[in-house]
Rosetta silent file (secondary structure, phi, psi, omega in degrees, C-alpha in Angstrom):
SEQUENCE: XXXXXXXXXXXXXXXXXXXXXXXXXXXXXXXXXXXXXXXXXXXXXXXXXXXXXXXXXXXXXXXXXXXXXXXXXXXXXXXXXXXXXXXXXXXXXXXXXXXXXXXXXXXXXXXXXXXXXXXXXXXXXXXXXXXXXXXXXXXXXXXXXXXXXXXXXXXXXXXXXXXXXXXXXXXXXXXXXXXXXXXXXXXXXXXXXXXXXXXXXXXXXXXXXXXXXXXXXXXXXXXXXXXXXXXXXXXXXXXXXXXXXXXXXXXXXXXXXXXXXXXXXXXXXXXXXXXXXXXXXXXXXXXXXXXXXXXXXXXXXXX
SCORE:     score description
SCORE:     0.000 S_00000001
   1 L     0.000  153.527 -146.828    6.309  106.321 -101.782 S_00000001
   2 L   -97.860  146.815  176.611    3.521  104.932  -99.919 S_00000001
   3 L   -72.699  171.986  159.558    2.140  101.332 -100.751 S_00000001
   4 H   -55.917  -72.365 -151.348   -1.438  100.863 -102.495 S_00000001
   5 H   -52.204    9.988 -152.051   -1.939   99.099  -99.348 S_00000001
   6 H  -105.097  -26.144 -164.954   -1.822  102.376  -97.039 S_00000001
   7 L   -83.334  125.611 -165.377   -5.200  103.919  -98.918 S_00000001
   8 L   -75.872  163.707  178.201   -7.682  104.114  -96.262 S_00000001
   9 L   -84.807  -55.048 -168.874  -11.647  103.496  -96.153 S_00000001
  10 H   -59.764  -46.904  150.125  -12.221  107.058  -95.675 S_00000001
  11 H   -42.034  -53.145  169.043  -10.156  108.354  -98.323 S_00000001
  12 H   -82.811  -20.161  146.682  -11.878  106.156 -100.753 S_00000001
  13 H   -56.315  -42.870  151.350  -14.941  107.328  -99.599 S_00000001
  14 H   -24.921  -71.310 -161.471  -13.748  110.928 -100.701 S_00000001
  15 H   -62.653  -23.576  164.385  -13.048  109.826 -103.616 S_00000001
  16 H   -97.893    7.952  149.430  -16.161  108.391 -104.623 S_00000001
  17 H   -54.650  -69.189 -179.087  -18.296  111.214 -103.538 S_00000001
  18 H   -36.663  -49.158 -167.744  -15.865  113.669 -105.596 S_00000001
  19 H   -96.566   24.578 -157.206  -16.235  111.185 -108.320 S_00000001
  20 H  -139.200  -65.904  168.063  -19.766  110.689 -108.626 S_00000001
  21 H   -78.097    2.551  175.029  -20.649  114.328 -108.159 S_00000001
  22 L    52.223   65.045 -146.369  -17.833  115.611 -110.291 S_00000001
  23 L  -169.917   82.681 -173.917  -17.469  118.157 -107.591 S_00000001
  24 H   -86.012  -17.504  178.169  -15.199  118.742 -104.654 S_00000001
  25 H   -83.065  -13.326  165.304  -17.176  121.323 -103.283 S_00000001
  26 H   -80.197  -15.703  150.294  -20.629  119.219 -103.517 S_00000001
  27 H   -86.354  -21.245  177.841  -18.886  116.273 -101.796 S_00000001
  28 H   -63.679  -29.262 -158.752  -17.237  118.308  -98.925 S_00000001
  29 H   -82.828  -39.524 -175.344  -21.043  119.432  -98.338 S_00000001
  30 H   -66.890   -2.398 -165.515  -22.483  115.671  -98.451 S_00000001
  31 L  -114.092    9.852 -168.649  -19.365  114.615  -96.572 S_00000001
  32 L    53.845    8.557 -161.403  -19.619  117.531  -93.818 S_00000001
  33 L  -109.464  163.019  159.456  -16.048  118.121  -94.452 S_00000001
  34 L   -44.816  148.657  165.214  -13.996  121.272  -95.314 S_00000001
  35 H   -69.239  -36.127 -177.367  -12.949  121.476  -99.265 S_00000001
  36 H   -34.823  -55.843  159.278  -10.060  121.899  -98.005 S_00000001
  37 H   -36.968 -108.020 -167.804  -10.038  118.529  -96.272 S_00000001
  38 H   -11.132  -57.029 -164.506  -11.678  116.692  -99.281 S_00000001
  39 H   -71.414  -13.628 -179.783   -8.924  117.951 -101.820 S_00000001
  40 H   -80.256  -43.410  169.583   -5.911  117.020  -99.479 S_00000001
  41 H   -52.453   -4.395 -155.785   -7.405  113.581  -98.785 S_00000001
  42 H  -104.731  -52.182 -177.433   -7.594  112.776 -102.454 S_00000001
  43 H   -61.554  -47.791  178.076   -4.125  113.971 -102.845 S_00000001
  44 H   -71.107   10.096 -177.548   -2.951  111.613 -100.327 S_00000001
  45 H  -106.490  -26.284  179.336   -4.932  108.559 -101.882 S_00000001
  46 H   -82.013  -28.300  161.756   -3.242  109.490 -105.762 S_00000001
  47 H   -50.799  -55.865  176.570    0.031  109.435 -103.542 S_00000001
  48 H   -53.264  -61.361 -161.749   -0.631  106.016 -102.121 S_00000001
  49 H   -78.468  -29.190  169.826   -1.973  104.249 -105.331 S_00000001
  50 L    95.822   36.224 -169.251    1.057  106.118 -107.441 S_00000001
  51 L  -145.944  143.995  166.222   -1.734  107.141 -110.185 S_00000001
  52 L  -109.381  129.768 -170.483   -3.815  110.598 -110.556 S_00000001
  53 L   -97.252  -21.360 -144.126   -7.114  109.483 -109.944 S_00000001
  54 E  -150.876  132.740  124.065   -8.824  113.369 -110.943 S_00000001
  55 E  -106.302  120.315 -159.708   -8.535  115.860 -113.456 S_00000001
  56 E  -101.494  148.249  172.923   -9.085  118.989 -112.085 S_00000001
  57 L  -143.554 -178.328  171.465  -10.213  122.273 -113.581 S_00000001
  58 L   -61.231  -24.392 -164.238  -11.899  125.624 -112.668 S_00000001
  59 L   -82.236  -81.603 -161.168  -15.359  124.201 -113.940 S_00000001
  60 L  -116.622  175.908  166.863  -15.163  120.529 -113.338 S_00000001
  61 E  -166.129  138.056 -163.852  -13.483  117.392 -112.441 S_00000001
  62 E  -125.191  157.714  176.448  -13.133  114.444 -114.346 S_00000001
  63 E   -89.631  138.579 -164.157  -11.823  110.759 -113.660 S_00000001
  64 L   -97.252  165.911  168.940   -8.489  109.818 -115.418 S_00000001
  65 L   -71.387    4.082 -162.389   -8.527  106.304 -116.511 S_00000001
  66 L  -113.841  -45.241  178.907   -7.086  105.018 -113.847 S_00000001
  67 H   -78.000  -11.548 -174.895   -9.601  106.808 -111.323 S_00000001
  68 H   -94.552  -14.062  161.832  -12.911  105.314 -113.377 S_00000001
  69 H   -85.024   -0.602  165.341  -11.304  101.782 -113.013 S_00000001
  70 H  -100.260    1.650  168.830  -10.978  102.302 -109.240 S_00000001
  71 H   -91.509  -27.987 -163.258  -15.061  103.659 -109.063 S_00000001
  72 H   -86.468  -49.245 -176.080  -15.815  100.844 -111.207 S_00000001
  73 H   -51.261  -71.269  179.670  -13.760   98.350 -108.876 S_00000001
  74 L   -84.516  -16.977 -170.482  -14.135   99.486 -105.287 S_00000001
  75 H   -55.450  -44.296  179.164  -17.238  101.480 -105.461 S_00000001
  76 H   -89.357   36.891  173.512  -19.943   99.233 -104.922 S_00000001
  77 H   -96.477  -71.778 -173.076  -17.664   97.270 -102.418 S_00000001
  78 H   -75.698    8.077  164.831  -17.089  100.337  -99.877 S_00000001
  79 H   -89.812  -28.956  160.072  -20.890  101.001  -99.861 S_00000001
  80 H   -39.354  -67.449 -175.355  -21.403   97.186  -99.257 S_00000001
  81 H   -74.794  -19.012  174.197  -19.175   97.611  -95.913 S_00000001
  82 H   -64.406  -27.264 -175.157  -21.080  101.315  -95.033 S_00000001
  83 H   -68.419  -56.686 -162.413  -24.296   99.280  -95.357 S_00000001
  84 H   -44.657  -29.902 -170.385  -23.108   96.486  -93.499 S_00000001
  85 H   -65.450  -52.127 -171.382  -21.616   98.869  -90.874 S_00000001
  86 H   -59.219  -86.144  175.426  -24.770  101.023  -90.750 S_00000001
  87 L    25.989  -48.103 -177.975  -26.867   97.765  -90.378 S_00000001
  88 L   -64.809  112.100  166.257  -26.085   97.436  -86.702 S_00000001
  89 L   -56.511  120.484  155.776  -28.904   98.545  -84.106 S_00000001
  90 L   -60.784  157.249 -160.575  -27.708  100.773  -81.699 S_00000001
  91 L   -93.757   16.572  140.415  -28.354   99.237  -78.711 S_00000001
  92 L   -70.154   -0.588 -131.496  -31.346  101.652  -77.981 S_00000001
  93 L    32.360   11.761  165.317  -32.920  100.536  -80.836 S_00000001
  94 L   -53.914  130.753  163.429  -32.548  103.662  -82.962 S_00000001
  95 L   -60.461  157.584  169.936  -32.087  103.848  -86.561 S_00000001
  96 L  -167.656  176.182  169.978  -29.233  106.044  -87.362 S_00000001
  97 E    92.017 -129.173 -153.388  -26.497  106.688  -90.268 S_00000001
  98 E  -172.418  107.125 -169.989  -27.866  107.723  -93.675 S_00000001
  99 E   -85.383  144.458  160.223  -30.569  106.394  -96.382 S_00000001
 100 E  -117.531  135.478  178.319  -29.800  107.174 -100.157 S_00000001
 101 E  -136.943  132.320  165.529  -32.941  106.947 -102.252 S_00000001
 102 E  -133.541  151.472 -161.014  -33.482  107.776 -105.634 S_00000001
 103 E  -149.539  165.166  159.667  -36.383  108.838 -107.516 S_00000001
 104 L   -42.498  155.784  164.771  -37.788  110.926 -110.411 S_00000001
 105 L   -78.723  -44.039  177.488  -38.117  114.757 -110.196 S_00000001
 106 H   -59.816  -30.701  171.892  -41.716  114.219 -110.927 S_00000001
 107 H   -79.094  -62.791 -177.992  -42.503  111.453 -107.930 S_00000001
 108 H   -41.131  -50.894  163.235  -40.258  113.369 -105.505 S_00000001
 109 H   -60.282  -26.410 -148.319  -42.492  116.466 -106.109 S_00000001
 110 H   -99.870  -24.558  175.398  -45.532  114.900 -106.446 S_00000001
 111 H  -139.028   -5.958  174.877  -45.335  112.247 -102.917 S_00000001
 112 L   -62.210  -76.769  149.426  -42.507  112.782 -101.509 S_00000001
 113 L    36.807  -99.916 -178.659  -43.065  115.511  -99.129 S_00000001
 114 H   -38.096  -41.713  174.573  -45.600  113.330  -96.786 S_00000001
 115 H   -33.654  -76.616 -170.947  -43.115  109.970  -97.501 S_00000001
 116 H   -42.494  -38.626 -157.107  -39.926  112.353  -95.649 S_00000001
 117 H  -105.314    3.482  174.971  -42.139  113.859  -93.200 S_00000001
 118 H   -74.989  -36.683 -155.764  -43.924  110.008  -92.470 S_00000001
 119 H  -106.131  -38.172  176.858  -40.130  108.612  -91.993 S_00000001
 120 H   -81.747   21.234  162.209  -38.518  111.397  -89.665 S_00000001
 121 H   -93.032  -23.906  170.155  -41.361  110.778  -87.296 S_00000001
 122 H   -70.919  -49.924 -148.248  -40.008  107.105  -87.891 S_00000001
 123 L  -153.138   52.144  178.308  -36.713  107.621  -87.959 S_00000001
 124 L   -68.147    7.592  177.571  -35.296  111.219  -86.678 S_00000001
 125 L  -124.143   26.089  171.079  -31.879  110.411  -86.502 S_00000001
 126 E  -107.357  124.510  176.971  -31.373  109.075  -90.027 S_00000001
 127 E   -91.465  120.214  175.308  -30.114  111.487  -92.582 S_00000001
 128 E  -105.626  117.604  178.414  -31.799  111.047  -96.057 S_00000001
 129 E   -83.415  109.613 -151.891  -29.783  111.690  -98.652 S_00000001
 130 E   -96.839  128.373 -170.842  -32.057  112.137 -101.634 S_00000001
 131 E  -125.242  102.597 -150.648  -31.029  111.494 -105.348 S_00000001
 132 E  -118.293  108.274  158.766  -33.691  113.161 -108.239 S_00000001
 133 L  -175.511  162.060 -175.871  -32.975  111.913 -112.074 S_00000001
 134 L  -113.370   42.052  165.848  -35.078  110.626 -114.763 S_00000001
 135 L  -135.343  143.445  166.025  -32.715  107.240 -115.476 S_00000001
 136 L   -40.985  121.826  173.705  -32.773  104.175 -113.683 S_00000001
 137 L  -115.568 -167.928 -167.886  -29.877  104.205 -111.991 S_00000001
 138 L  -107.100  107.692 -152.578  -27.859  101.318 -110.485 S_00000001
 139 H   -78.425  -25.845  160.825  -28.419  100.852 -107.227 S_00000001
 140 H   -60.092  -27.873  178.408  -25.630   98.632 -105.901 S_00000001
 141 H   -77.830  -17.379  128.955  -23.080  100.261 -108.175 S_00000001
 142 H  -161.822   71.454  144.160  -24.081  103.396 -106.511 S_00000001
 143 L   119.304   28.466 -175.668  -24.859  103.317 -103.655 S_00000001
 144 L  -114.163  147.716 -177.418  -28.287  103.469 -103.157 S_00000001
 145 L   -79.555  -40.469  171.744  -30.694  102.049 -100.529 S_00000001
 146 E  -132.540  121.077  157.278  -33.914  102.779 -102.361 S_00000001
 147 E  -115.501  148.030  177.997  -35.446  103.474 -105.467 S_00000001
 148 E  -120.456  131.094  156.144  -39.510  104.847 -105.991 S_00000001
 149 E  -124.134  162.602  151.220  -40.125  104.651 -110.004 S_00000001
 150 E  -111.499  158.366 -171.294  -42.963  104.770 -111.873 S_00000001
 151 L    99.984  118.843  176.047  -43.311  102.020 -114.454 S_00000001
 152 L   -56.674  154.596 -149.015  -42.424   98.432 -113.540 S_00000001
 153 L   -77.749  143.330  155.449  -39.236   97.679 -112.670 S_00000001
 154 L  -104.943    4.927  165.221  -36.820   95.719 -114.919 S_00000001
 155 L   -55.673  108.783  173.041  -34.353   94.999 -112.267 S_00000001
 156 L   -77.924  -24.575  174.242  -33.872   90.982 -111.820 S_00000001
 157 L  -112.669   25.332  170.220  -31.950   91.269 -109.027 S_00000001
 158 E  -122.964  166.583 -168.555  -34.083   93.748 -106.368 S_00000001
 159 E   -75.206  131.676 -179.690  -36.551   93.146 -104.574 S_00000001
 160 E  -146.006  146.659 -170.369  -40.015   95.187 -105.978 S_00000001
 161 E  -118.093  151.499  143.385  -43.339   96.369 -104.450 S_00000001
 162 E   -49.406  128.015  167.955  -46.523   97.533 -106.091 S_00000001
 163 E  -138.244   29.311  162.440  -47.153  100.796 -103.730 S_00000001
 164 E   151.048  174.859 -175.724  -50.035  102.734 -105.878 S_00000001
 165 E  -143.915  138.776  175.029  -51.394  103.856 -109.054 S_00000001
 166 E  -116.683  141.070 -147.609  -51.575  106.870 -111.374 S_00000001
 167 L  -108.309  157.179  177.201  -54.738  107.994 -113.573 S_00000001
 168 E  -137.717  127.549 -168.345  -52.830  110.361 -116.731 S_00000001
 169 E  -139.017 -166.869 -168.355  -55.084  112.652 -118.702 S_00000001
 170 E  -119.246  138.397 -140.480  -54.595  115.374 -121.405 S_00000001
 171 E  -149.048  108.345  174.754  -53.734  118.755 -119.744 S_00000001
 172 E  -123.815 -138.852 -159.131  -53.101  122.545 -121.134 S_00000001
 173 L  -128.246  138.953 -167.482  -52.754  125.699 -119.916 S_00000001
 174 H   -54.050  -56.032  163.537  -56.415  127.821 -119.559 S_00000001
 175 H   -42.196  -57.459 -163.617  -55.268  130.605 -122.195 S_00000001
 176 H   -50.899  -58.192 -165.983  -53.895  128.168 -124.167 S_00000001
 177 H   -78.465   -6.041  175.307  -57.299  126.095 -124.983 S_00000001
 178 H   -39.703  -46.582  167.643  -59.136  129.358 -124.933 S_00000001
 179 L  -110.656   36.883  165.150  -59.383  129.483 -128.625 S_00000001
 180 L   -99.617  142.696  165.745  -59.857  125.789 -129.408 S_00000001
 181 L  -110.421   87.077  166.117  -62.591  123.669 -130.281 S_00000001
 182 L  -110.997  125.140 -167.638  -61.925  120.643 -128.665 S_00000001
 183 L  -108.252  -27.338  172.537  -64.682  117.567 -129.025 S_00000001
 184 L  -172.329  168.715 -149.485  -62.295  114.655 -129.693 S_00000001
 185 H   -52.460  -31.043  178.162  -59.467  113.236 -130.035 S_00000001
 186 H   -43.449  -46.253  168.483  -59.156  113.840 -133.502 S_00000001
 187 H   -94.861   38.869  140.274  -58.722  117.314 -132.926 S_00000001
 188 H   -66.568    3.981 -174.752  -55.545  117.137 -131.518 S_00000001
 189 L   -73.184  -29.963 -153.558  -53.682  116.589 -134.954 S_00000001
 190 L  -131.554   39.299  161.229  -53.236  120.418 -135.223 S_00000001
 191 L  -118.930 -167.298  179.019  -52.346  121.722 -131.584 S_00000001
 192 L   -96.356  119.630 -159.923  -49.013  121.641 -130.181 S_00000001
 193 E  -127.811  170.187 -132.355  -48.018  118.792 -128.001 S_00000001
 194 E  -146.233   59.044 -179.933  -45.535  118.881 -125.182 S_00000001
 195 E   -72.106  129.619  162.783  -44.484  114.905 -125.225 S_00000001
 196 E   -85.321  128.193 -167.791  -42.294  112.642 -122.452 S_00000001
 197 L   -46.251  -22.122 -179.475  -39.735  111.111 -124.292 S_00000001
 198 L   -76.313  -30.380  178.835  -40.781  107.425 -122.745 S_00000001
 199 L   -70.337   13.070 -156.594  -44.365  108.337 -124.851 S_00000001
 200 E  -131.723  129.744 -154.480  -42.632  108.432 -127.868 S_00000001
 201 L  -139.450   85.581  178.723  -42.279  106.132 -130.799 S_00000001
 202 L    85.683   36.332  166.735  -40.124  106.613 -134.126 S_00000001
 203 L    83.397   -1.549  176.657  -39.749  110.585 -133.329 S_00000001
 204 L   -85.914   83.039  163.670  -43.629  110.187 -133.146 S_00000001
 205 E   -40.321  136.336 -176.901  -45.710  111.298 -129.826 S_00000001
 206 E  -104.340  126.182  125.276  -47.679  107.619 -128.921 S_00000001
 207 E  -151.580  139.786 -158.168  -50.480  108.176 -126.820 S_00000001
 208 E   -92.471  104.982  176.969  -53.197  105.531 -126.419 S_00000001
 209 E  -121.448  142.670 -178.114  -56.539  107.521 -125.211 S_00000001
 210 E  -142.890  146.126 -168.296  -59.421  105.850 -124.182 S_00000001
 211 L  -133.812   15.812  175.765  -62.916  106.860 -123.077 S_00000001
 212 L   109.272  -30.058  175.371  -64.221  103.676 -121.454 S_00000001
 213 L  -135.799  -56.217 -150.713  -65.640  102.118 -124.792 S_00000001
 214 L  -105.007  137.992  165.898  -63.697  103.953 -127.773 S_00000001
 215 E  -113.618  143.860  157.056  -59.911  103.862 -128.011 S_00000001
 216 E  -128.801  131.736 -159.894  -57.426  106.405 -130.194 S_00000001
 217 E   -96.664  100.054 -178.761  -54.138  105.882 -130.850 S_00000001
 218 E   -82.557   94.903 -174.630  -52.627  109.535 -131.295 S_00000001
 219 E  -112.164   72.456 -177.240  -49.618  109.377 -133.190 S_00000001
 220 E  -146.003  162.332 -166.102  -47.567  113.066 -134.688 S_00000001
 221 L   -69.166   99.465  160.164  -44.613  115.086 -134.152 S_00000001
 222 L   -55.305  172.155  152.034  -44.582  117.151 -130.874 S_00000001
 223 L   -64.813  -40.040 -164.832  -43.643  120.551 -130.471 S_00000001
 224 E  -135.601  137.408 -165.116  -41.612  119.770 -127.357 S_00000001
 225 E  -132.220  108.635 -175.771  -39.990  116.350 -126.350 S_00000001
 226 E  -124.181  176.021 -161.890  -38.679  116.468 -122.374 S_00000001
 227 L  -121.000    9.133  170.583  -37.367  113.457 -120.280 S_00000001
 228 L  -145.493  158.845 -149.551  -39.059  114.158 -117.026 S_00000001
 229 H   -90.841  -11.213  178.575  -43.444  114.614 -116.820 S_00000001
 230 H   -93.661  -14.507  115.968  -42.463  117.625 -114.214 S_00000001
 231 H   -21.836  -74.954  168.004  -40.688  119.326 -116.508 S_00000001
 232 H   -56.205  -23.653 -179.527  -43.644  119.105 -118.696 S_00000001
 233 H   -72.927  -43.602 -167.202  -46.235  120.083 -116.305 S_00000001
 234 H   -73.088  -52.639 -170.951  -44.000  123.463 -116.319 S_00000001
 235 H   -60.011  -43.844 -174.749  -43.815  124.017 -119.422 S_00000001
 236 H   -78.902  -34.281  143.282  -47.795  123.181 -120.681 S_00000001
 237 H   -13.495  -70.116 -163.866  -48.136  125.387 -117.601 S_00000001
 238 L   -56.132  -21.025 -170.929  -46.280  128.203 -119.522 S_00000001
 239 L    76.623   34.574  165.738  -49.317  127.685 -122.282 S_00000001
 240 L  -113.586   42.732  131.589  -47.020  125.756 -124.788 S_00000001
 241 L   151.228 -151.232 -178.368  -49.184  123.461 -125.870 S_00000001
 242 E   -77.290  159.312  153.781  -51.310  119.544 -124.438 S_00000001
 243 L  -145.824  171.964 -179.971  -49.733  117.161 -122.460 S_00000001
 244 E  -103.525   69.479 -145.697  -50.094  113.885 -120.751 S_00000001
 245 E  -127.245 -178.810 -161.840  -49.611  114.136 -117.169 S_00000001
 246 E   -85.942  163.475  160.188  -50.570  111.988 -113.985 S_00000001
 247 H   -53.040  -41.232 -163.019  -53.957  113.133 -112.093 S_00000001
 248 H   -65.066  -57.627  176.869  -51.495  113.718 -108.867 S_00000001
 249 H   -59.545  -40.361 -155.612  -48.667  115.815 -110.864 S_00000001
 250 H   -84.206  -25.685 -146.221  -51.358  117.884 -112.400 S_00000001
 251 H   -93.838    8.028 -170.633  -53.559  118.662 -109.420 S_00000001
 252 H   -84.803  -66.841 -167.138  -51.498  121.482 -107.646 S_00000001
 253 H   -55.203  -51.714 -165.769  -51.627  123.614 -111.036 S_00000001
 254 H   -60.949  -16.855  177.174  -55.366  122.408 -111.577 S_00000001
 255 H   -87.509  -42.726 -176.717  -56.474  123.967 -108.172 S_00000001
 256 H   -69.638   -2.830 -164.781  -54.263  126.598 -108.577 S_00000001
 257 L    68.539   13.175  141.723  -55.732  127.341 -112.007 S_00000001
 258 L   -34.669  -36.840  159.651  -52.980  127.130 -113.989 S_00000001
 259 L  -155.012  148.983  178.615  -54.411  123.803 -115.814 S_00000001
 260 E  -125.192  148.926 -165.070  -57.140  122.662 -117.053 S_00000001
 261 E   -56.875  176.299  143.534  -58.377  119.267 -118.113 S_00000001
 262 L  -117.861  114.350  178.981  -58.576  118.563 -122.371 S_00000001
 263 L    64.225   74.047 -139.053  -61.192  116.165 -123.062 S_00000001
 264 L   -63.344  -35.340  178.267  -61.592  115.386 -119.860 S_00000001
 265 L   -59.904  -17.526  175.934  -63.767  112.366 -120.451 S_00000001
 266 L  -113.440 -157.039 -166.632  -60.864  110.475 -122.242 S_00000001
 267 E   172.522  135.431 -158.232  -57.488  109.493 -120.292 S_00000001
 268 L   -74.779 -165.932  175.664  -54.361  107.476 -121.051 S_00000001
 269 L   -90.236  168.250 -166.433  -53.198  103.964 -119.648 S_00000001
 270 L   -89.041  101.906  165.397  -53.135  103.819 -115.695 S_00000001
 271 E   -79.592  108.948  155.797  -48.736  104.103 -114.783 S_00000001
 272 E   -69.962  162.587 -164.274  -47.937  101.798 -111.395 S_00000001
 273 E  -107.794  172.214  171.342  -45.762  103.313 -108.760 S_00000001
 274 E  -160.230  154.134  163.759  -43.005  100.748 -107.383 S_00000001
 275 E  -112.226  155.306  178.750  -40.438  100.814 -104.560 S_00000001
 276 E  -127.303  123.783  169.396  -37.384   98.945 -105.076 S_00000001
 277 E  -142.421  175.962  149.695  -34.460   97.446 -102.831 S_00000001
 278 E   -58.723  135.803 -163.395  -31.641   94.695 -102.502 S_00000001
 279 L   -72.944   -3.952  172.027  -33.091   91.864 -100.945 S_00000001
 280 L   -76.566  -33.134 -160.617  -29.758   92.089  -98.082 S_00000001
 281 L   -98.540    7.007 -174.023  -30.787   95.540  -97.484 S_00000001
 282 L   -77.784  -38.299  151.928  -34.354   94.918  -96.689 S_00000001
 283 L   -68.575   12.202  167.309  -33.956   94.032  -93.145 S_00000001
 284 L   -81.703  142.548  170.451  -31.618   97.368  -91.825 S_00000001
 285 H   -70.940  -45.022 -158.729  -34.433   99.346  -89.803 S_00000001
 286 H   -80.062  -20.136  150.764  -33.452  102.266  -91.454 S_00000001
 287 H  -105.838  -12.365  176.623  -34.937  100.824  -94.908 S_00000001
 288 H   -70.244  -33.756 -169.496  -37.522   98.643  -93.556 S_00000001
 289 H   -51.457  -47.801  179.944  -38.837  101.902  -91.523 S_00000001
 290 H   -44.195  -58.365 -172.027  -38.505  103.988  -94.937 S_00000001
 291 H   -56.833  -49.140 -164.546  -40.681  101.126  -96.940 S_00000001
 292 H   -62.779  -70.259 -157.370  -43.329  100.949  -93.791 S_00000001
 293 H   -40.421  -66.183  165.067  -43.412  105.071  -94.522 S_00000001
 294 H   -24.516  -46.700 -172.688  -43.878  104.623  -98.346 S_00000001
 295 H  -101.843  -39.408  159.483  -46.588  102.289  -98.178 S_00000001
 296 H   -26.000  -65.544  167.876  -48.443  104.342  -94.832 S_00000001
 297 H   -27.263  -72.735 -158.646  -48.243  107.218  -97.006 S_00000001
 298 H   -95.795    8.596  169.110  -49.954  105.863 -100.363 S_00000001
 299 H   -86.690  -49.462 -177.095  -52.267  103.698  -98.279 S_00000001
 300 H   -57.965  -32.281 -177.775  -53.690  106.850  -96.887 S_00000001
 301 L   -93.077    0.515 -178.670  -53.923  108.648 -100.028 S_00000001
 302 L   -95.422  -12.798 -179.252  -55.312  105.772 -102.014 S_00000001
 303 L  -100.430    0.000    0.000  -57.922  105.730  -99.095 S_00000001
């Protein structure tokens, strides 16, 4: 049998693709390789370490205890040497190698688009791998180059920028408000409300409305409780009841006529946008370029 010391950098790269996406066929496709490949490699790394790292099924694959203490151990280690590797300027000066960024579903629809098409005029030979969920995740433990949130950041150890601001207002669907009288806030006790789960306080939608002089604190039991505001845009789309969504997320459906404002005059508190990085990783061209896009981008649209 083979020592631990024989399992390769590449192999354990397999493995923590495989083990991250719970997937071998969605890591052969981020890893360019055959499944074939992917599942042989794997085998020879549970040979070397003398452990089964995977439980496999038709469905899924799950980490034995032995593989989640070797994701928890080496994983943010081998992306520490891919950064370091990646780091190097070719000596054309080209960026190259592969950004991971993660973001909301709701920012990634709502800005990304220009960001991506701002950075491959900056950077065409960097492949961005893009990562869409609505939890913080941890970006040295995996793997990431960049996070865009909205909300300030509570990371103490990254780096964080202000890059923009979002106005949030109350939003239905045109049919829906069709047979409503709505004059103020007040009458919102008896529609149906379509709440983000961050808005939410003791099983209670919170939201804090304001009209410039008057404040109301709206506080009752949605209909619907979801964890990401695009996901809510679809749904209050759909005509199932108000919501609370940014001016920006909102303004595709309001042109297309799909939504319409509700009380238009009042409007929630103002959510900052932030970029996030390690402060080692700020200086690789292929994240400073990314950051330079990010803030081109919302400097133009804030102007």
């Amino acid at each position: 049998m083979k020592s631990p010391q024989s399992a390769d950098l590449n192999s354990l790269r397999i493995f923590l693709e495989v083990a991250r996406s719970e997937s071998f066929s969605s890591a052969a496709l981020r890893l360019h390789l055959p499944p074939s490949t992917v599942s042989r490699r794997l085998g020879e790394l549970e040979a070397a370490l003398g452990v089964a790292l995977l439980l496999r099924s038709t469905r899924r694959v799950s980490l034995t205890e032995a593989g989640q203490h070797l994701l928890e151990s080496v994983g943010g280690a081998v992306e520490l040497i891919d950064r370091g590797i990646a780091g190097f300027q070719p000596a054309d000066g080209t960026a190259r190698g592969r950004l991971r960024v993660a973001t909301s579903v709701a920012f990634a629809r709502t800005f990304l688009p220009p960001i991506l098409k701002r950075y491959a005029e900056l950077c065409p030979e960097v492949q961005v791998d893009m990562q869409t969920t609505h939890q913080n995740v941890d970006l040295i433990g995996e793997g990431v180059d960049v996070a865009l949130r909205m909300g300030e950041p509570v990371d103490s150890e990254m780096i964080y920028r202000k890059i923009g601001t979002i106005e949030q207002r109350l939003y239905a669907a045109p049919a829906y408000c069709a047979g409503l009288a709505l004059s103020s806030p007040e009458d919102l006790m008896h529609v149906a409300l379509v709440a983000h789960r961050t808005r939410m306080r003791r099983e209670l939608a919170h939201w804090v409305l304001s009209d410039g002089n008057r404040h109301f604190t709206l506080e009752r039991p949605p209909s619907i409780v979801v964890d990401d505001p695009a996901i809510s845009e679809r749904l209050i789309a759909e005509g199932l009841g108000i919501g609370m969504l940014s001016d920006a997320l909102a303004a595709d459906g309001v042109s297309a006529g799909r939504l319409v404002p509700v009380l238009p005059e009042w409007s929630g508190p103002s959510t900052h946008l932030y970029y996030l990085f390690h402060q080692q990783l700020g200086d690789l061209p292929k994240v400073a370029e990314f950051l330079k896009a990010v803030r081109e981008t919302f400097r133009i649209r804030d102007a």
